[in-house]
PDB file of C-alpha atoms in Angstrom:
ATOM      1  CA  MET A  44       0.000   0.000   0.000  1.00  0.00           C
ATOM      2  CA  THR A  45       1.286   3.462  -0.908  1.00  0.00           C
ATOM      3  CA  VAL A  46       2.170   5.668   2.051  1.00  0.00           C
ATOM      4  CA  THR A  47       0.822   9.239   2.067  1.00  0.00           C
ATOM      5  CA  ALA A  48       0.841  12.249   4.370  1.00  0.00           C
ATOM      6  CA  ALA A  49      -2.432  10.970   5.859  1.00  0.00           C
ATOM      7  CA  ASP A  50      -0.462   8.110   7.441  1.00  0.00           C
ATOM      8  CA  TYR A  51       1.571  10.584   9.508  1.00  0.00           C
ATOM      9  CA  LEU A  52      -1.009  13.136  10.616  1.00  0.00           C
ATOM     10  CA  TRP A  53      -0.718  11.598  14.088  1.00  0.00           C
ATOM     11  CA  PHE A  54       2.769  13.024  14.641  1.00  0.00           C
ATOM     12  CA  GLU A  55       1.828  16.642  15.350  1.00  0.00           C
ATOM     13  CA  ASP A  56      -1.236  15.581  17.386  1.00  0.00           C
ATOM     14  CA  ARG A  57       0.451  12.914  19.501  1.00  0.00           C
ATOM     15  CA  PHE A  58       3.855  14.581  19.990  1.00  0.00           C
ATOM     16  CA  PRO A  59       3.258  18.359  19.945  1.00  0.00           C
ATOM     17  CA  ASP A  60       6.397  19.201  21.956  1.00  0.00           C
ATOM     18  CA  LEU A  61       8.642  17.309  19.552  1.00  0.00           C
ATOM     19  CA  ALA A  62       6.719  18.450  16.456  1.00  0.00           C
ATOM     20  CA  GLU A  63       7.381  22.072  17.416  1.00  0.00           C
ATOM     21  CA  ALA A  64      11.085  21.657  16.562  1.00  0.00           C
ATOM     22  CA  TYR A  65      12.579  18.380  15.392  1.00  0.00           C
ATOM     23  CA  CYS A  66      14.970  16.627  13.046  1.00  0.00           C
ATOM     24  CA  PHE A  67      14.424  12.962  12.066  1.00  0.00           C
ATOM     25  CA  THR A  68      17.170  11.119  10.174  1.00  0.00           C
ATOM     26  CA  LEU A  69      17.341   7.593   8.754  1.00  0.00           C
ATOM     27  CA  VAL A  70      20.800   6.193   7.951  1.00  0.00           C
ATOM     28  CA  ASN A  71      21.281   2.838   6.240  1.00  0.00           C
ATOM     29  CA  ASP A  72      23.704   0.115   7.354  1.00  0.00           C
ATOM     30  CA  LEU A  73      25.171   2.132  10.209  1.00  0.00           C
ATOM     31  CA  ALA A  74      24.650   1.117  13.846  1.00  0.00           C
ATOM     32  CA  PRO A  75      23.783   3.828  16.397  1.00  0.00           C
ATOM     33  CA  SER A  76      27.266   3.641  17.935  1.00  0.00           C
ATOM     34  CA  GLU A  77      28.892   4.109  14.502  1.00  0.00           C
ATOM     35  CA  LEU A  78      26.602   7.012  13.693  1.00  0.00           C
ATOM     36  CA  LEU A  79      27.463   8.728  16.968  1.00  0.00           C
ATOM     37  CA  GLN A  80      31.151   8.169  16.240  1.00  0.00           C
ATOM     38  CA  ARG A  81      30.813   9.787  12.799  1.00  0.00           C
ATOM     39  CA  LEU A  82      29.220  12.821  14.433  1.00  0.00           C
ATOM     40  CA  LYS A  83      32.072  12.918  16.979  1.00  0.00           C
ATOM     41  CA  GLY A  84      29.515  12.576  19.768  1.00  0.00           C
ATOM     42  CA  GLN A  85      29.742  11.320  23.325  1.00  0.00           C
ATOM     43  CA  GLU A  86      27.513   8.538  24.603  1.00  0.00           C
ATOM     44  CA  HIS A  87      24.864   9.291  27.240  1.00  0.00           C
ATOM     45  CA  PRO A  88      22.601   6.950  29.204  1.00  0.00           C
ATOM     46  CA  ALA A  89      19.780   5.386  27.174  1.00  0.00           C
ATOM     47  CA  LEU A  90      16.298   6.868  27.445  1.00  0.00           C
ATOM     48  CA  SER A  91      12.951   5.097  27.143  1.00  0.00           C
ATOM     49  CA  GLY A  92      10.340   6.804  24.980  1.00  0.00           C
ATOM     50  CA  VAL A  93      10.517   9.980  22.980  1.00  0.00           C
ATOM     51  CA  THR A  94       8.931  12.063  25.773  1.00  0.00           C
ATOM     52  CA  ALA A  95      11.981  11.396  27.947  1.00  0.00           C
ATOM     53  CA  VAL A  96      14.207  12.281  24.984  1.00  0.00           C
ATOM     54  CA  VAL A  97      12.467  15.634  24.503  1.00  0.00           C
ATOM     55  CA  GLU A  98      12.747  16.435  28.216  1.00  0.00           C
ATOM     56  CA  ALA A  99      16.467  15.584  28.260  1.00  0.00           C
ATOM     57  CA  ALA A 100      17.206  17.549  25.086  1.00  0.00           C
ATOM     58  CA  TYR A 101      17.194  20.866  26.879  1.00  0.00           C
ATOM     59  CA  ASP A 102      19.729  19.801  29.526  1.00  0.00           C
ATOM     60  CA  PRO A 103      22.991  19.658  27.497  1.00  0.00           C
ATOM     61  CA  GLY A 104      23.005  23.440  26.959  1.00  0.00           C
ATOM     62  CA  ASP A 105      23.593  25.650  23.946  1.00  0.00           C
ATOM     63  CA  THR A 106      26.845  23.973  22.918  1.00  0.00           C
ATOM     64  CA  GLN A 107      25.574  20.370  22.769  1.00  0.00           C
ATOM     65  CA  GLN A 108      22.871  18.656  20.711  1.00  0.00           C
ATOM     66  CA  LEU A 109      21.191  15.577  22.156  1.00  0.00           C
ATOM     67  CA  VAL A 110      20.685  12.756  19.660  1.00  0.00           C
ATOM     68  CA  ALA A 111      18.555   9.657  20.300  1.00  0.00           C
ATOM     69  CA  MET A 112      19.026   6.610  18.058  1.00  0.00           C
ATOM     70  CA  ALA A 113      17.380   3.252  17.492  1.00  0.00           C
ATOM     71  CA  GLY A 114      17.757   0.477  14.945  1.00  0.00           C
ATOM     72  CA  LEU A 115      14.922  -0.315  12.519  1.00  0.00           C
ATOM     73  CA  GLY A 116      15.957  -3.228  10.317  1.00  0.00           C
ATOM     74  CA  SER A 117      19.008  -2.126   8.344  1.00  0.00           C
ATOM     75  CA  TRP A 118      18.333   1.525   9.203  1.00  0.00           C
ATOM     76  CA  THR A 119      19.176   3.638  12.233  1.00  0.00           C
ATOM     77  CA  LEU A 120      16.715   6.346  13.201  1.00  0.00           C
ATOM     78  CA  MET A 121      18.213   9.456  14.794  1.00  0.00           C
ATOM     79  CA  ILE A 122      15.922  11.954  16.522  1.00  0.00           C
ATOM     80  CA  GLU A 123      17.033  15.455  17.484  1.00  0.00           C
ATOM     81  CA  PRO A 124      14.548  17.503  19.506  1.00  0.00           C
ATOM     82  CA  ASN A 125      15.172  21.147  18.562  1.00  0.00           C
ATOM     83  CA  GLY A 126      18.071  20.005  16.357  1.00  0.00           C
ATOM     84  CA  TYR A 127      19.274  20.291  12.787  1.00  0.00           C
ATOM     85  CA  LEU A 128      22.425  18.150  12.347  1.00  0.00           C
ATOM     86  CA  GLY A 129      20.614  15.705  10.074  1.00  0.00           C
ATOM     87  CA  VAL A 130      19.862  18.348   7.441  1.00  0.00           C
ATOM     88  CA  SER A 131      23.066  20.351   7.841  1.00  0.00           C
ATOM     89  CA  GLU A 132      25.405  19.821   4.886  1.00  0.00           C
ATOM     90  CA  GLU A 133      28.363  20.394   7.204  1.00  0.00           C
ATOM     91  CA  TRP A 134      27.402  17.388   9.332  1.00  0.00           C
ATOM     92  CA  ALA A 135      25.264  15.171   7.116  1.00  0.00           C
ATOM     93  CA  LEU A 136      27.340  14.964   3.953  1.00  0.00           C
ATOM     94  CA  PRO A 137      30.566  13.706   5.570  1.00  0.00           C
ATOM     95  CA  ALA A 138      28.593  11.374   7.847  1.00  0.00           C
ATOM     96  CA  SER A 139      26.777   9.862   4.836  1.00  0.00           C
ATOM     97  CA  ALA A 140      29.994   8.458   3.338  1.00  0.00           C
ATOM     98  CA  GLY A 141      29.346   4.932   2.097  1.00  0.00           C
ATOM     99  CA  THR A 142      25.671   4.982   3.032  1.00  0.00           C
ATOM    100  CA  THR A 143      22.242   6.521   2.385  1.00  0.00           C
ATOM    101  CA  TRP A 144      21.090   9.404   4.577  1.00  0.00           C
ATOM    102  CA  ILE A 145      17.519  10.755   4.589  1.00  0.00           C
ATOM    103  CA  SER A 146      16.573  13.547   6.960  1.00  0.00           C
ATOM    104  CA  HIS A 147      13.838  16.118   7.534  1.00  0.00           C
ATOM    105  CA  PHE A 148      13.582  19.028   9.919  1.00  0.00           C
ATOM    106  CA  CYS A 149      11.163  21.721  11.065  1.00  0.00           C
ATOM    107  CA  ASN A 150      11.526  24.408  13.726  1.00  0.00           C
ATOM    108  CA  VAL A 151       9.398  26.909  15.640  1.00  0.00           C
ATOM    109  CA  ASN A 152      10.181  29.665  13.130  1.00  0.00           C
ATOM    110  CA  GLY A 153       8.588  27.717  10.286  1.00  0.00           C
ATOM    111  CA  LEU A 154      11.922  26.787   8.707  1.00  0.00           C
ATOM    112  CA  ASP A 155      11.936  23.294   7.248  1.00  0.00           C
ATOM    113  CA  SER A 156      14.220  21.115   5.180  1.00  0.00           C
ATOM    114  CA  PHE A 157      14.433  17.652   3.606  1.00  0.00           C
ATOM    115  CA  LEU A 158      17.806  16.151   2.673  1.00  0.00           C
ATOM    116  CA  TRP A 159      18.718  12.972   0.788  1.00  0.00           C
ATOM    117  CA  ALA A 160      22.446  12.251   0.631  1.00  0.00           C
ATOM    118  CA  GLU A 161      24.403   9.245  -0.591  1.00  0.00           C
ATOM    119  CA  ASP A 162      28.100   8.636  -0.111  1.00  0.00           C
ATOM    120  CA  ALA A 163      28.853  12.227   0.909  1.00  0.00           C
ATOM    121  CA  ALA A 164      26.947  13.715  -2.064  1.00  0.00           C
ATOM    122  CA  MET A 165      23.670  15.613  -1.888  1.00  0.00           C
ATOM    123  CA  ARG A 166      21.080  13.918  -4.096  1.00  0.00           C
ATOM    124  CA  LEU A 167      18.094  16.096  -3.147  1.00  0.00           C
ATOM    125  CA  ALA A 168      17.312  18.992  -0.852  1.00  0.00           C
ATOM    126  CA  PHE A 169      14.174  21.107  -0.588  1.00  0.00           C
ATOM    127  CA  GLU A 170      11.873  22.888   1.834  1.00  0.00           C
ATOM    128  CA  PRO A 171       8.797  20.719   2.438  1.00  0.00           C
ATOM    129  CA  MET A 172       6.511  23.767   2.467  1.00  0.00           C
ATOM    130  CA  PHE A 173       7.912  24.831  -0.931  1.00  0.00           C
ATOM    131  CA  PRO A 174       8.671  21.618  -2.865  1.00  0.00           C
ATOM    132  CA  ASP A 175       8.756  23.365  -6.258  1.00  0.00           C
ATOM    133  CA  SER A 176      12.303  24.531  -5.532  1.00  0.00           C
ATOM    134  CA  ARG A 177      14.697  21.576  -5.300  1.00  0.00           C
ATOM    135  CA  TRP A 178      18.456  21.237  -5.604  1.00  0.00           C
ATOM    136  CA  GLY A 179      21.163  18.575  -5.425  1.00  0.00           C
ATOM    137  CA  ASN A 180      22.739  16.181  -7.944  1.00  0.00           C
ATOM    138  CA  THR A 181      19.420  14.461  -8.748  1.00  0.00           C
ATOM    139  CA  PRO A 182      16.737  16.942  -7.653  1.00  0.00           C
ATOM    140  CA  ASP A 183      13.911  15.343  -9.643  1.00  0.00           C
ATOM    141  CA  ASP A 184      14.558  11.660  -8.911  1.00  0.00           C
ATOM    142  CA  GLN A 185      11.855  11.612  -6.216  1.00  0.00           C
ATOM    143  CA  LEU A 186       9.435  14.006  -7.901  1.00  0.00           C
ATOM    144  CA  GLU A 187       6.789  11.410  -8.759  1.00  0.00           C
ATOM    145  CA  ARG A 188       6.976  10.009  -5.245  1.00  0.00           C
ATOM    146  CA  MET A 189       6.710  13.522  -3.780  1.00  0.00           C
ATOM    147  CA  HIS A 190       3.454  14.086  -5.667  1.00  0.00           C
ATOM    148  CA  ARG A 191       2.155  10.685  -4.565  1.00  0.00           C
ATOM    149  CA  VAL A 192       2.803  11.150  -0.836  1.00  0.00           C
ATOM    150  CA  GLY A 193       1.034  14.509  -0.751  1.00  0.00           C
ATOM    151  CA  PHE A 194       3.338  17.479  -1.283  1.00  0.00           C
ATOM    152  CA  HIS A 195       1.539  20.454  -2.838  1.00  0.00           C
ATOM    153  CA  PHE A 196       3.094  22.114  -5.861  1.00  0.00           C
ATOM    154  CA  GLY A 197       2.604  25.447  -7.620  1.00  0.00           C
ATOM    155  CA  ALA A 198      -0.836  26.991  -7.287  1.00  0.00           C
ATOM    156  CA  ASP A 199      -2.147  23.829  -5.616  1.00  0.00           C
ATOM    157  CA  GLU A 200      -2.552  25.498  -2.207  1.00  0.00           C
ATOM    158  CA  PRO A 201      -3.679  23.107   0.533  1.00  0.00           C
ATOM    159  CA  GLU A 202      -6.419  24.112   2.969  1.00  0.00           C
ATOM    160  CA  ILE A 203      -4.306  22.684   5.787  1.00  0.00           C
ATOM    161  CA  ASP A 204      -0.502  22.526   5.698  1.00  0.00           C
ATOM    162  CA  GLN A 205       0.529  18.865   5.771  1.00  0.00           C
ATOM    163  CA  SER A 206       4.163  19.366   4.794  1.00  0.00           C
ATOM    164  CA  VAL A 207       5.483  17.786   8.003  1.00  0.00           C
ATOM    165  CA  ALA A 208       3.373  14.659   7.473  1.00  0.00           C
ATOM    166  CA  ALA A 209       4.394  14.586   3.803  1.00  0.00           C
ATOM    167  CA  ALA A 210       8.087  14.729   4.797  1.00  0.00           C
ATOM    168  CA  PHE A 211       7.581  11.713   7.086  1.00  0.00           C
ATOM    169  CA  ALA A 212       5.724   9.911   4.290  1.00  0.00           C
ATOM    170  CA  LEU A 213       8.477  10.599   1.753  1.00  0.00           C
ATOM    171  CA  ALA A 214      11.155   9.309   4.140  1.00  0.00           C
ATOM    172  CA  ASP A 215       8.979   6.227   4.704  1.00  0.00           C
ATOM    173  CA  ALA A 216       8.506   5.664   0.959  1.00  0.00           C
ATOM    174  CA  MET A 217      12.239   6.000   0.298  1.00  0.00           C
ATOM    175  CA  THR A 218      13.353   3.685   3.124  1.00  0.00           C
ATOM    176  CA  GLU A 219      10.338   1.422   3.705  1.00  0.00           C
ATOM    177  CA  VAL A 220      10.699   2.278   7.396  1.00  0.00           C
ATOM    178  CA  ARG A 221       7.277   2.913   8.925  1.00  0.00           C
ATOM    179  CA  LEU A 222       7.292   4.947  12.131  1.00  0.00           C
ATOM    180  CA  THR A 223       4.377   4.559  14.539  1.00  0.00           C
ATOM    181  CA  PRO A 224       3.286   6.317  17.732  1.00  0.00           C
ATOM    182  CA  GLY A 225       3.877   3.094  19.641  1.00  0.00           C
ATOM    183  CA  PHE A 226       7.467   2.861  18.449  1.00  0.00           C
ATOM    184  CA  LEU A 227       8.223   6.426  19.549  1.00  0.00           C
ATOM    185  CA  GLU A 228       6.499   5.951  22.898  1.00  0.00           C
ATOM    186  CA  THR A 229       8.071   2.641  23.934  1.00  0.00           C
ATOM    187  CA  THR A 230      11.497   2.354  22.300  1.00  0.00           C
ATOM    188  CA  THR A 231      14.633   2.579  24.413  1.00  0.00           C
ATOM    189  CA  PHE A 232      16.922   4.956  22.532  1.00  0.00           C
ATOM    190  CA  THR A 233      20.709   4.934  22.483  1.00  0.00           C
ATOM    191  CA  CYS A 234      21.609   8.526  23.318  1.00  0.00           C
ATOM    192  CA  GLY A 235      24.535  10.848  22.921  1.00  0.00           C
ATOM    193  CA  SER A 236      25.472  14.486  22.600  1.00  0.00           C
ATOM    194  CA  VAL A 237      27.256  16.220  19.761  1.00  0.00           C
ATOM    195  CA  LYS A 238      29.243  19.409  20.265  1.00  0.00           C
ATOM    196  CA  ILE A 239      27.776  22.026  17.906  1.00  0.00           C
ATOM    197  CA  ARG A 240      29.637  25.145  19.070  1.00  0.00           C
TER     198      ARG A 240
END
């Protein structure tokens, strides 16, 4: 069955604190410990459930970014409450060497971003609220899929903005990793902090 934005409308309703400012990243064939090593992070105690992750994210201070990771098949999910490393070219491109990296981000100021990188090269980047403008080495490779999952293009103005849900759906369609409320609520996440300043 084809995934669409409708399959992820639960995210903003069920996890409003995280939805306010988040970055979700999926990295293929890289264990959480290896991912943390690539980001030059330090390990922290594990946390159970994304609510605990969000609460802990504001403890490290302005110079550290908390990251919470969990394996999903061959993929590792990395969650950053109020973070952006996953969509930052400075961090994501080097860390994607030898693997596939798919990330999306939104913050309280309405800034958003989607990034697909492979082997340290940017394949696609765009703002989910404005999918008409895309860049990268292969900016149109996912265009058909973007239409299918529910991004709105051109004059096709939606009554309700579903760009966050569409970003989740696109990541799902590209990785075949389905995130659920239950997974976010009950998973024990490997945690760490990355120095950002």
